[in-house]
mmCIF file of C-alpha atoms and ligand atoms in Angstrom:
data_model
loop_
_atom_site.group_PDB
_atom_site.id
_atom_site.type_symbol
_atom_site.label_atom_id
_atom_site.label_comp_id
_atom_site.label_asym_id
_atom_site.label_seq_id
_atom_site.Cartn_x
_atom_site.Cartn_y
_atom_site.Cartn_z
ATOM 1 C CA MET A 1 -0.038 0.012 0.052
ATOM 2 C CA ALA A 2 1.410 3.400 -0.984
ATOM 3 C CA GLU A 3 2.085 6.114 1.663
ATOM 4 C CA ASP A 4 -0.824 8.260 1.161
ATOM 5 C CA ARG A 5 0.884 11.642 1.322
ATOM 6 C CA ILE A 6 3.566 13.238 -0.639
ATOM 7 C CA ALA A 7 6.317 13.546 1.919
ATOM 8 C CA SER A 8 6.810 17.295 2.197
ATOM 9 C CA ILE A 9 8.828 18.246 -1.098
ATOM 10 C CA ALA A 10 9.735 21.347 0.873
ATOM 11 C CA GLN A 11 11.309 19.125 3.591
ATOM 12 C CA LEU A 12 12.652 16.713 1.064
ATOM 13 C CA VAL A 13 14.502 19.614 -0.638
ATOM 14 C CA ARG A 14 15.744 21.143 2.695
ATOM 15 C CA ASP A 15 17.168 17.702 3.614
ATOM 16 C CA GLY A 16 19.163 17.763 0.303
ATOM 17 C CA GLY A 17 16.858 15.385 -1.606
ATOM 18 C CA ARG A 18 15.397 15.643 -5.016
ATOM 19 C CA SER A 19 11.856 14.776 -6.070
ATOM 20 C CA PHE A 20 11.456 12.972 -9.302
ATOM 21 C CA SER A 21 7.945 12.404 -10.461
ATOM 22 C CA PHE A 22 5.768 11.088 -13.418
ATOM 23 C CA GLU A 23 2.589 12.460 -15.017
ATOM 24 C CA PHE A 24 -0.062 10.336 -16.776
ATOM 25 C CA PHE A 25 -3.423 11.116 -18.365
ATOM 26 C CA PRO A 26 -6.666 9.352 -18.154
ATOM 27 C CA PRO A 27 -6.752 6.499 -20.927
ATOM 28 C CA LYS A 28 -9.528 6.694 -23.443
ATOM 29 C CA ASP A 29 -10.032 3.059 -23.983
ATOM 30 C CA GLU A 30 -8.967 -0.485 -23.221
ATOM 31 C CA ALA A 31 -5.747 -0.246 -25.346
ATOM 32 C CA GLY A 32 -4.783 2.885 -23.722
ATOM 33 C CA GLU A 33 -5.548 1.480 -20.262
ATOM 34 C CA GLU A 34 -3.177 -1.374 -20.971
ATOM 35 C CA GLN A 35 -0.393 1.017 -22.175
ATOM 36 C CA LEU A 36 -0.782 3.186 -19.070
ATOM 37 C CA TRP A 37 -0.498 0.234 -16.712
ATOM 38 C CA ARG A 38 2.654 -1.019 -18.663
ATOM 39 C CA ALA A 39 4.158 2.415 -18.219
ATOM 40 C CA ILE A 40 3.390 2.520 -14.569
ATOM 41 C CA SER A 41 4.910 -0.916 -13.906
ATOM 42 C CA ALA A 42 8.068 0.074 -15.832
ATOM 43 C CA LEU A 43 8.426 3.245 -13.898
ATOM 44 C CA GLU A 44 7.387 2.088 -10.348
ATOM 45 C CA PRO A 45 10.940 0.609 -9.774
ATOM 46 C CA TYR A 46 12.350 4.108 -9.967
ATOM 47 C CA ARG A 47 10.507 4.947 -6.792
ATOM 48 C CA PRO A 48 9.163 8.420 -7.801
ATOM 49 C CA THR A 49 8.264 10.912 -4.965
ATOM 50 C CA PHE A 50 4.771 10.774 -6.605
ATOM 51 C CA VAL A 51 2.874 10.151 -9.692
ATOM 52 C CA SER A 52 0.186 12.359 -10.912
ATOM 53 C CA VAL A 53 -2.968 11.802 -13.083
ATOM 54 C CA THR A 54 -4.348 14.908 -15.095
ATOM 55 C CA TYR A 55 -8.147 15.871 -15.024
ATOM 56 C CA GLY A 56 -9.837 15.751 -18.370
ATOM 57 C CA ALA A 57 -11.833 18.722 -20.047
ATOM 58 C CA GLY A 58 -15.102 16.805 -19.377
ATOM 59 C CA GLY A 59 -17.056 13.796 -19.759
ATOM 60 C CA SER A 60 -15.900 10.251 -18.743
ATOM 61 C CA SER A 61 -12.269 10.994 -18.591
ATOM 62 C CA ARG A 62 -12.940 12.811 -15.309
ATOM 63 C CA ASP A 63 -14.266 9.558 -13.718
ATOM 64 C CA THR A 64 -11.266 7.940 -15.236
ATOM 65 C CA THR A 65 -9.024 10.197 -13.465
ATOM 66 C CA VAL A 66 -10.460 9.148 -10.016
ATOM 67 C CA ARG A 67 -10.537 5.553 -10.952
ATOM 68 C CA VAL A 68 -6.976 5.359 -12.190
ATOM 69 C CA THR A 69 -5.540 7.429 -9.291
ATOM 70 C CA SER A 70 -7.460 5.287 -6.692
ATOM 71 C CA ARG A 71 -5.998 2.100 -8.358
ATOM 72 C CA ILE A 72 -2.454 3.518 -8.058
ATOM 73 C CA ALA A 73 -3.059 4.260 -4.439
ATOM 74 C CA ARG A 74 -4.577 0.746 -3.932
ATOM 75 C CA GLU A 75 -2.319 -1.506 -5.962
ATOM 76 C CA THR A 76 1.058 0.136 -6.410
ATOM 77 C CA SER A 77 3.808 1.290 -4.036
ATOM 78 C CA MET A 78 3.641 4.867 -5.413
ATOM 79 C CA THR A 79 2.122 7.931 -3.928
ATOM 80 C CA PRO A 80 -0.504 9.361 -6.327
ATOM 81 C CA MET A 81 -1.654 12.982 -7.043
ATOM 82 C CA ALA A 82 -4.928 13.717 -8.690
ATOM 83 C CA HIS A 83 -5.376 16.710 -10.658
ATOM 84 C CA LEU A 84 -8.723 18.631 -10.437
ATOM 85 C CA THR A 85 -9.982 21.726 -12.286
ATOM 86 C CA CYS A 86 -12.738 24.257 -11.890
ATOM 87 C CA VAL A 87 -13.929 23.749 -15.551
ATOM 88 C CA GLY A 88 -17.690 23.245 -15.479
ATOM 89 C CA HIS A 89 -18.003 22.524 -11.861
ATOM 90 C CA THR A 90 -20.011 24.137 -9.014
ATOM 91 C CA ARG A 91 -18.213 24.493 -5.638
ATOM 92 C CA ALA A 92 -20.453 21.684 -4.321
ATOM 93 C CA GLU A 93 -19.410 19.271 -7.102
ATOM 94 C CA LEU A 94 -15.689 20.161 -6.488
ATOM 95 C CA GLU A 95 -16.239 19.454 -2.799
ATOM 96 C CA SER A 96 -17.696 16.193 -3.799
ATOM 97 C CA ILE A 97 -14.734 15.202 -5.978
ATOM 98 C CA LEU A 98 -12.271 16.145 -3.271
ATOM 99 C CA ASP A 99 -14.254 13.932 -0.813
ATOM 100 C CA SER A 100 -14.130 11.002 -3.235
ATOM 101 C CA TYR A 101 -10.387 11.606 -3.624
ATOM 102 C CA ALA A 102 -9.950 11.338 0.297
ATOM 103 C CA ALA A 103 -12.141 8.307 0.463
ATOM 104 C CA ALA A 104 -10.014 6.471 -2.155
ATOM 105 C CA GLY A 105 -6.887 7.289 -0.178
ATOM 106 C CA ILE A 106 -5.760 10.187 -2.369
ATOM 107 C CA HIS A 107 -4.419 13.036 -0.156
ATOM 108 C CA ASN A 108 -2.393 14.991 -2.817
ATOM 109 C CA VAL A 109 -4.283 17.179 -5.216
ATOM 110 C CA MET A 110 -3.001 19.361 -8.098
ATOM 111 C CA ALA A 111 -5.358 22.376 -7.958
ATOM 112 C CA LEU A 112 -5.844 24.100 -11.389
ATOM 113 C CA ARG A 113 -8.262 26.465 -12.979
ATOM 114 C CA GLY A 114 -8.305 24.477 -16.317
ATOM 115 C CA ASP A 115 -8.828 25.762 -19.703
ATOM 116 C CA PRO A 116 -11.882 27.274 -21.256
ATOM 117 C CA ALA A 117 -13.551 24.871 -23.648
ATOM 118 C CA ASP A 118 -12.322 27.134 -26.534
ATOM 119 C CA GLY A 119 -8.815 26.609 -25.707
ATOM 120 C CA PRO A 120 -6.108 27.910 -23.361
ATOM 121 C CA ARG A 121 -6.209 31.721 -24.911
ATOM 122 C CA ALA A 122 -10.190 32.046 -24.874
ATOM 123 C CA PRO A 123 -11.656 34.230 -22.277
ATOM 124 C CA TRP A 124 -12.671 32.340 -19.096
ATOM 125 C CA LYS A 125 -16.325 31.920 -18.268
ATOM 126 C CA ALA A 126 -16.795 30.719 -14.794
ATOM 127 C CA THR A 127 -19.632 28.148 -14.211
ATOM 128 C CA PRO A 128 -22.441 29.474 -12.126
ATOM 129 C CA GLY A 129 -21.747 28.597 -8.541
ATOM 130 C CA GLY A 130 -18.175 27.598 -9.380
ATOM 131 C CA LEU A 131 -14.767 29.080 -9.019
ATOM 132 C CA THR A 132 -12.799 31.568 -11.067
ATOM 133 C CA TYR A 133 -9.116 31.203 -10.173
ATOM 134 C CA ALA A 134 -6.890 28.197 -8.980
ATOM 135 C CA THR A 135 -6.192 30.126 -5.876
ATOM 136 C CA GLU A 136 -9.770 29.514 -4.833
ATOM 137 C CA LEU A 137 -9.507 25.862 -5.395
ATOM 138 C CA VAL A 138 -6.256 25.695 -3.335
ATOM 139 C CA GLU A 139 -8.181 27.291 -0.606
ATOM 140 C CA LEU A 140 -11.383 24.880 -0.947
ATOM 141 C CA ALA A 141 -8.910 21.680 -1.079
ATOM 142 C CA ARG A 142 -6.978 22.948 2.046
ATOM 143 C CA ALA A 143 -10.281 23.623 3.873
ATOM 144 C CA ARG A 144 -12.006 20.422 2.689
ATOM 145 C CA GLY A 145 -9.511 17.844 3.967
ATOM 146 C CA ASP A 146 -6.013 17.046 4.787
ATOM 147 C CA PHE A 147 -4.607 17.586 1.207
ATOM 148 C CA THR A 148 -1.263 18.502 0.188
ATOM 149 C CA VAL A 149 -1.802 20.795 -2.822
ATOM 150 C CA GLY A 150 0.315 21.446 -5.688
ATOM 151 C CA VAL A 151 -0.317 24.163 -8.459
ATOM 152 C CA ALA A 152 0.785 25.073 -12.023
ATOM 153 C CA ALA A 153 3.585 27.481 -12.884
ATOM 154 C CA PHE A 154 4.725 28.877 -16.331
ATOM 155 C CA PRO A 155 8.365 29.669 -17.051
ATOM 156 C CA GLU A 156 7.297 31.673 -20.061
ATOM 157 C CA GLY A 157 3.955 33.042 -18.407
ATOM 158 C CA HIS A 158 0.630 31.913 -18.852
ATOM 159 C CA PRO A 159 -0.674 32.742 -22.086
ATOM 160 C CA THR A 160 -3.249 35.218 -20.872
ATOM 161 C CA ALA A 161 -0.995 36.558 -17.969
ATOM 162 C CA GLU A 162 -0.782 40.442 -18.192
ATOM 163 C CA SER A 163 3.143 40.172 -17.740
ATOM 164 C CA LEU A 164 5.614 37.959 -16.401
ATOM 165 C CA ASP A 165 5.536 39.824 -13.077
ATOM 166 C CA HIS A 166 1.823 39.395 -12.834
ATOM 167 C CA ASP A 167 2.235 35.718 -13.593
ATOM 168 C CA ALA A 168 4.718 35.364 -10.629
ATOM 169 C CA ASP A 169 2.259 37.349 -8.491
ATOM 170 C CA VAL A 170 -0.295 34.659 -9.189
ATOM 171 C CA LEU A 171 1.936 31.737 -8.258
ATOM 172 C CA VAL A 172 2.904 33.573 -5.134
ATOM 173 C CA ALA A 173 -0.852 33.927 -4.359
ATOM 174 C CA LYS A 174 -1.503 30.227 -4.735
ATOM 175 C CA ALA A 175 1.620 29.579 -2.442
ATOM 176 C CA ARG A 176 -0.077 31.984 0.215
ATOM 177 C CA ALA A 177 -3.437 30.260 -0.338
ATOM 178 C CA GLY A 178 -1.740 26.995 0.779
ATOM 179 C CA ALA A 179 -0.103 25.405 -2.178
ATOM 180 C CA GLU A 180 3.010 23.414 -1.012
ATOM 181 C CA PHE A 181 4.773 23.086 -4.360
ATOM 182 C CA ALA A 182 4.463 23.918 -7.987
ATOM 183 C CA VAL A 183 5.033 22.130 -11.324
ATOM 184 C CA THR A 184 5.746 23.945 -14.429
ATOM 185 C CA GLN A 185 4.452 23.669 -17.818
ATOM 186 C CA MET A 186 6.878 22.419 -20.498
ATOM 187 C CA PHE A 187 9.668 24.829 -21.528
ATOM 188 C CA PHE A 188 12.861 24.462 -23.403
ATOM 189 C CA ARG A 189 15.256 27.174 -21.936
ATOM 190 C CA ALA A 190 16.548 26.450 -18.565
ATOM 191 C CA SER A 191 16.992 30.273 -18.361
ATOM 192 C CA ASP A 192 13.173 30.801 -18.348
ATOM 193 C CA TYR A 193 12.799 28.450 -15.343
ATOM 194 C CA PHE A 194 15.414 30.113 -13.278
ATOM 195 C CA ALA A 195 14.017 33.554 -14.061
ATOM 196 C CA LEU A 196 10.589 32.370 -12.775
ATOM 197 C CA VAL A 197 12.244 31.044 -9.615
ATOM 198 C CA ASP A 198 14.017 34.247 -9.263
ATOM 199 C CA ARG A 199 10.813 36.263 -9.533
ATOM 200 C CA VAL A 200 9.124 34.123 -6.991
ATOM 201 C CA ARG A 201 11.955 34.171 -4.450
ATOM 202 C CA ALA A 202 12.163 38.025 -4.875
ATOM 203 C CA ARG A 203 8.551 38.027 -3.601
ATOM 204 C CA GLY A 204 9.637 36.320 -0.410
ATOM 205 C CA ILE A 205 8.195 32.705 -1.313
ATOM 206 C CA ASP A 206 10.452 29.671 -1.201
ATOM 207 C CA ILE A 207 7.906 27.211 -2.655
ATOM 208 C CA PRO A 208 9.603 24.455 -4.532
ATOM 209 C CA VAL A 209 9.057 24.734 -8.299
ATOM 210 C CA LEU A 210 9.418 21.366 -10.075
ATOM 211 C CA PRO A 211 10.433 21.729 -13.762
ATOM 212 C CA GLY A 212 8.137 19.816 -16.139
ATOM 213 C CA ILE A 213 10.069 17.866 -18.790
ATOM 214 C CA MET A 214 8.592 17.151 -22.104
ATOM 215 C CA PRO A 215 11.033 15.517 -24.541
ATOM 216 C CA ILE A 216 10.595 16.480 -28.221
ATOM 217 C CA LEU A 217 9.861 13.385 -30.067
ATOM 218 C CA ASN A 218 7.755 15.032 -32.776
ATOM 219 C CA LEU A 219 8.722 18.729 -33.567
ATOM 220 C CA ASN A 220 5.606 19.703 -35.301
ATOM 221 C CA ALA A 221 3.322 18.365 -32.642
ATOM 222 C CA ILE A 222 5.422 20.097 -29.859
ATOM 223 C CA ARG A 223 5.399 23.333 -31.728
ATOM 224 C CA ARG A 224 1.686 23.358 -32.339
ATOM 225 C CA GLN A 225 1.010 22.548 -28.623
ATOM 226 C CA GLY A 226 3.487 25.216 -27.561
ATOM 227 C CA GLU A 227 1.753 27.874 -29.653
ATOM 228 C CA LEU A 228 -1.456 27.140 -27.880
ATOM 229 C CA ILE A 229 -0.071 27.276 -24.467
ATOM 230 C CA GLY A 230 2.527 30.117 -24.893
ATOM 231 C CA CYS A 231 5.775 27.947 -24.849
ATOM 232 C CA GLU A 232 8.318 28.541 -27.674
ATOM 233 C CA VAL A 233 10.611 25.978 -29.098
ATOM 234 C CA PRO A 234 13.747 28.027 -29.394
ATOM 235 C CA ALA A 235 15.470 28.299 -32.904
ATOM 236 C CA ASP A 236 18.655 26.427 -31.907
ATOM 237 C CA ILE A 237 16.684 23.488 -30.729
ATOM 238 C CA VAL A 238 14.451 23.469 -33.892
ATOM 239 C CA ALA A 239 17.847 23.618 -35.899
ATOM 240 C CA ARG A 240 19.256 20.576 -33.887
ATOM 241 C CA ILE A 241 16.234 18.403 -34.407
ATOM 242 C CA SER A 242 15.531 19.491 -38.171
ATOM 243 C CA ALA A 243 19.083 18.632 -38.927
ATOM 244 C CA HIS A 244 17.782 14.798 -38.686
ATOM 245 C CA GLU A 245 14.637 15.337 -40.875
ATOM 246 C CA GLY A 246 13.713 12.129 -42.525
ATOM 247 C CA ASP A 247 15.481 10.049 -39.991
ATOM 248 C CA PRO A 248 12.999 9.367 -37.180
ATOM 249 C CA ALA A 249 15.476 7.332 -34.983
ATOM 250 C CA ALA A 250 18.055 10.101 -35.124
ATOM 251 C CA VAL A 251 15.173 12.745 -34.458
ATOM 252 C CA ARG A 252 14.095 10.831 -31.397
ATOM 253 C CA ALA A 253 17.603 10.399 -30.107
ATOM 254 C CA GLU A 254 18.357 14.216 -30.562
ATOM 255 C CA GLY A 255 14.918 14.878 -28.666
ATOM 256 C CA ILE A 256 16.112 12.638 -25.793
ATOM 257 C CA ALA A 257 19.583 14.188 -25.761
ATOM 258 C CA LEU A 258 18.202 17.699 -25.697
ATOM 259 C CA ALA A 259 15.889 16.779 -22.694
ATOM 260 C CA ALA A 260 18.751 15.117 -20.809
ATOM 261 C CA GLU A 261 20.973 18.325 -21.375
ATOM 262 C CA LEU A 262 18.029 20.515 -20.079
ATOM 263 C CA CYS A 263 17.715 18.263 -16.992
ATOM 264 C CA GLU A 264 21.260 18.494 -16.270
ATOM 265 C CA GLU A 265 21.352 22.244 -16.505
ATOM 266 C CA LEU A 266 18.295 22.395 -14.196
ATOM 267 C CA LEU A 267 19.606 20.097 -11.638
ATOM 268 C CA ALA A 268 23.067 21.671 -11.593
ATOM 269 C CA GLY A 269 21.429 25.187 -11.248
ATOM 270 C CA GLY A 270 19.469 24.056 -8.125
ATOM 271 C CA ALA A 271 16.217 22.800 -9.345
ATOM 272 C CA PRO A 272 14.626 20.683 -6.607
ATOM 273 C CA GLY A 273 13.787 17.761 -9.027
ATOM 274 C CA LEU A 274 12.332 16.843 -12.257
ATOM 275 C CA HIS A 275 8.706 16.083 -13.362
ATOM 276 C CA PHE A 276 8.264 13.963 -16.458
ATOM 277 C CA TYR A 277 5.314 14.223 -18.939
ATOM 278 C CA THR A 278 5.377 10.546 -19.743
ATOM 279 C CA LEU A 279 2.283 10.814 -22.159
ATOM 280 C CA ASN A 280 1.525 7.280 -20.707
ATOM 281 C CA ARG A 281 4.702 5.720 -22.028
ATOM 282 C CA SER A 282 7.871 4.706 -20.123
ATOM 283 C CA LYS A 283 10.162 4.664 -22.860
ATOM 284 C CA ALA A 284 11.441 8.242 -23.343
ATOM 285 C CA THR A 285 11.528 8.934 -19.619
ATOM 286 C CA LEU A 286 13.804 5.777 -19.077
ATOM 287 C CA GLU A 287 16.041 6.930 -22.129
ATOM 288 C CA ILE A 288 16.379 10.350 -20.322
ATOM 289 C CA PHE A 289 17.174 8.517 -17.147
ATOM 290 C CA ALA A 290 19.781 6.506 -18.853
ATOM 291 C CA ALA A 291 21.348 9.521 -20.324
ATOM 292 C CA LEU A 292 21.448 11.175 -16.892
ATOM 293 C CA ASN A 293 22.923 7.925 -15.461
ATOM 294 C CA MET A 294 20.030 7.580 -13.136
ATOM 295 C CA ALA A 295 19.619 3.728 -12.473
ATOM 296 C CA VAL A 296 17.080 2.046 -10.192
HETATM 297 C C1 FAD B 1 1.768 21.233 -14.277
HETATM 298 C C2 FAD B 1 0.403 21.503 -15.052
HETATM 299 C C3 FAD B 1 -0.680 20.525 -14.941
HETATM 300 C C4 FAD B 1 -1.882 20.764 -15.574
HETATM 301 N N1 FAD B 1 -2.810 19.846 -15.533
HETATM 302 C C5 FAD B 1 -4.069 20.136 -15.982
HETATM 303 C C6 FAD B 1 -5.043 19.168 -15.888
HETATM 304 O O1 FAD B 1 -4.963 18.086 -15.347
HETATM 305 N N2 FAD B 1 -6.272 19.388 -16.686
HETATM 306 C C7 FAD B 1 -6.428 20.646 -17.249
HETATM 307 O O2 FAD B 1 -7.527 20.737 -17.738
HETATM 308 N N3 FAD B 1 -5.537 21.464 -17.348
HETATM 309 C C8 FAD B 1 -4.092 21.270 -16.865
HETATM 310 N N4 FAD B 1 -3.210 22.360 -16.972
HETATM 311 C C9 FAD B 1 -3.503 23.415 -17.665
HETATM 312 C C10 FAD B 1 -4.041 24.518 -16.816
HETATM 313 O O3 FAD B 1 -5.333 24.166 -16.265
HETATM 314 C C11 FAD B 1 -4.108 25.783 -17.651
HETATM 315 O O4 FAD B 1 -2.799 26.259 -18.006
HETATM 316 C C12 FAD B 1 -5.067 26.978 -17.090
HETATM 317 O O5 FAD B 1 -5.295 27.969 -18.189
HETATM 318 C C13 FAD B 1 -4.433 27.797 -16.059
HETATM 319 O O6 FAD B 1 -4.492 27.096 -14.870
HETATM 320 P P1 FAD B 1 -4.060 27.648 -13.528
HETATM 321 O O7 FAD B 1 -4.244 26.672 -12.397
HETATM 322 O O8 FAD B 1 -2.609 28.020 -13.662
HETATM 323 O O9 FAD B 1 -4.881 28.866 -13.342
HETATM 324 P P2 FAD B 1 -4.794 30.225 -12.475
HETATM 325 O O10 FAD B 1 -3.787 30.333 -11.496
HETATM 326 O O11 FAD B 1 -6.056 30.594 -11.987
HETATM 327 O O12 FAD B 1 -4.399 31.337 -13.723
HETATM 328 C C14 FAD B 1 -5.316 31.334 -14.920
HETATM 329 C C15 FAD B 1 -5.242 32.764 -15.432
HETATM 330 O O13 FAD B 1 -5.729 33.691 -14.612
HETATM 331 C C16 FAD B 1 -4.866 34.600 -14.197
HETATM 332 N N5 FAD B 1 -5.104 35.108 -12.855
HETATM 333 C C17 FAD B 1 -4.966 34.091 -11.735
HETATM 334 N N6 FAD B 1 -5.383 34.689 -10.570
HETATM 335 C C18 FAD B 1 -5.719 36.012 -10.851
HETATM 336 C C19 FAD B 1 -6.069 37.075 -10.142
HETATM 337 N N7 FAD B 1 -6.243 36.972 -8.793
HETATM 338 N N8 FAD B 1 -6.417 38.200 -10.799
HETATM 339 C C20 FAD B 1 -6.200 38.374 -12.177
HETATM 340 N N9 FAD B 1 -5.736 37.411 -12.845
HETATM 341 C C21 FAD B 1 -5.438 36.149 -12.373
HETATM 342 C C22 FAD B 1 -3.501 34.074 -14.346
HETATM 343 O O14 FAD B 1 -2.432 35.007 -14.641
HETATM 344 C C23 FAD B 1 -3.724 33.126 -15.666
HETATM 345 O O15 FAD B 1 -3.659 33.996 -16.869
HETATM 346 C C24 FAD B 1 -2.074 22.052 -16.391
HETATM 347 C C25 FAD B 1 -0.988 22.924 -16.372
HETATM 348 C C26 FAD B 1 0.322 22.786 -15.654
HETATM 349 C C27 FAD B 1 1.362 23.699 -15.907
#
C-alpha cells in the first residue's frame, strides 16, 4: 500500500533530496488503459516521489482520473496525486470530488483552474456557482480535507497573464493560499525556469518549483501545442532536431539528448527535482534517465 501523502517536497529539498515524479493522463479506451499500466509498472521501480494523473476537460475522462488514481493508491507502492480543475464544476461538485479522492486514499491534489472549452487563450467563463481562479480551489482543497496541494507554474508566463511579473504574483498568491509546491508547464530554456524561480523568491516565497520535462519526439506536434499554451521551441533546438529530418530514429535520439541536457542544466542550477510528462509511455523517460546515469 502506498504512503498516502507526498512527503513534504519542501522538507525533502531542505534535507538535500530531489523529487522525481511522473505524470499520466486518463486513458480513453482499453488499449490505452493497458499501455498506461505497462508504463506505470516500468516506472514504479524508480521509486518516484509521486505520480500524477491529469483531469480531463469533461465527460468520462474525469471519472477515469478518479478511478486510475485510486487504483495507483490501492495497487502500487507509489504516492498518487490527482489533478482537479474548476472547469464546468460548481463548488459543491468540487467538494464532492475532493471527498471521493480522500475516500479513495488520495491526499495529494493538483489544484488548477483548467482551460476554457475554446482553448487556453479563450476568455474564461466561470460556471455559475463555481470558482474563477486556481487560488480558490487551493483554499477549497485545504479547507475540505487534509490535502497536500500542488499548483501550476509557467516559466514563459501563462498565455493570458498580463506580464511575467503578474504571472509570478499569481503563483505567489497560490502559495499563500496553501499550495506546497508547483510544477511547471513544459519549456525548453533553463533560463526561463530560473528567471521564474528568481521572480518568486524576490517576492519572499520559497515554494519548491518542479520543472516539467517534455522531450521533443515530434517537433511539429510540440510546436503546435507550444503555440497554444505559450511555450516557444527556441531556434537552436529546432535546428538541432531539423538537422535529422527524414531519419525518425535520429530525431528521437536528438530529442532525448536535448531533454537530458536540459535536466542536467536544471539540476546543476539547483532545481529541486524533475517532473516528467510521460504521455503514458515509459520509454522516453527511461531513455532520459539512462542519459542522466540514473539507475534503479
Ligand atoms: C503542471 C500542469 C498541470 C496541468 N494539469 C491540467 C489538468 O490536469 N487538466 C487541465 O484541464 N489542465 C491542466 N493544466 C492546464 C491549466 O489548467 C491551464 O494552464 C489553465 O489555463 C491555468 O490554470 P492555473 O491553475 O494556472 O490557473 P490560474 O492560476 O487561476 O490562472 C489562470 C489565469 O488567470 C490569471 N489569474 C490568476 N489569478 C488571478 C487574479 N487573482 N487576478 C487576475 N488574474 C488572475 C493568471 O495569470 C492566468 O492568466 C495544467 C498545467 C500545468 C502547468
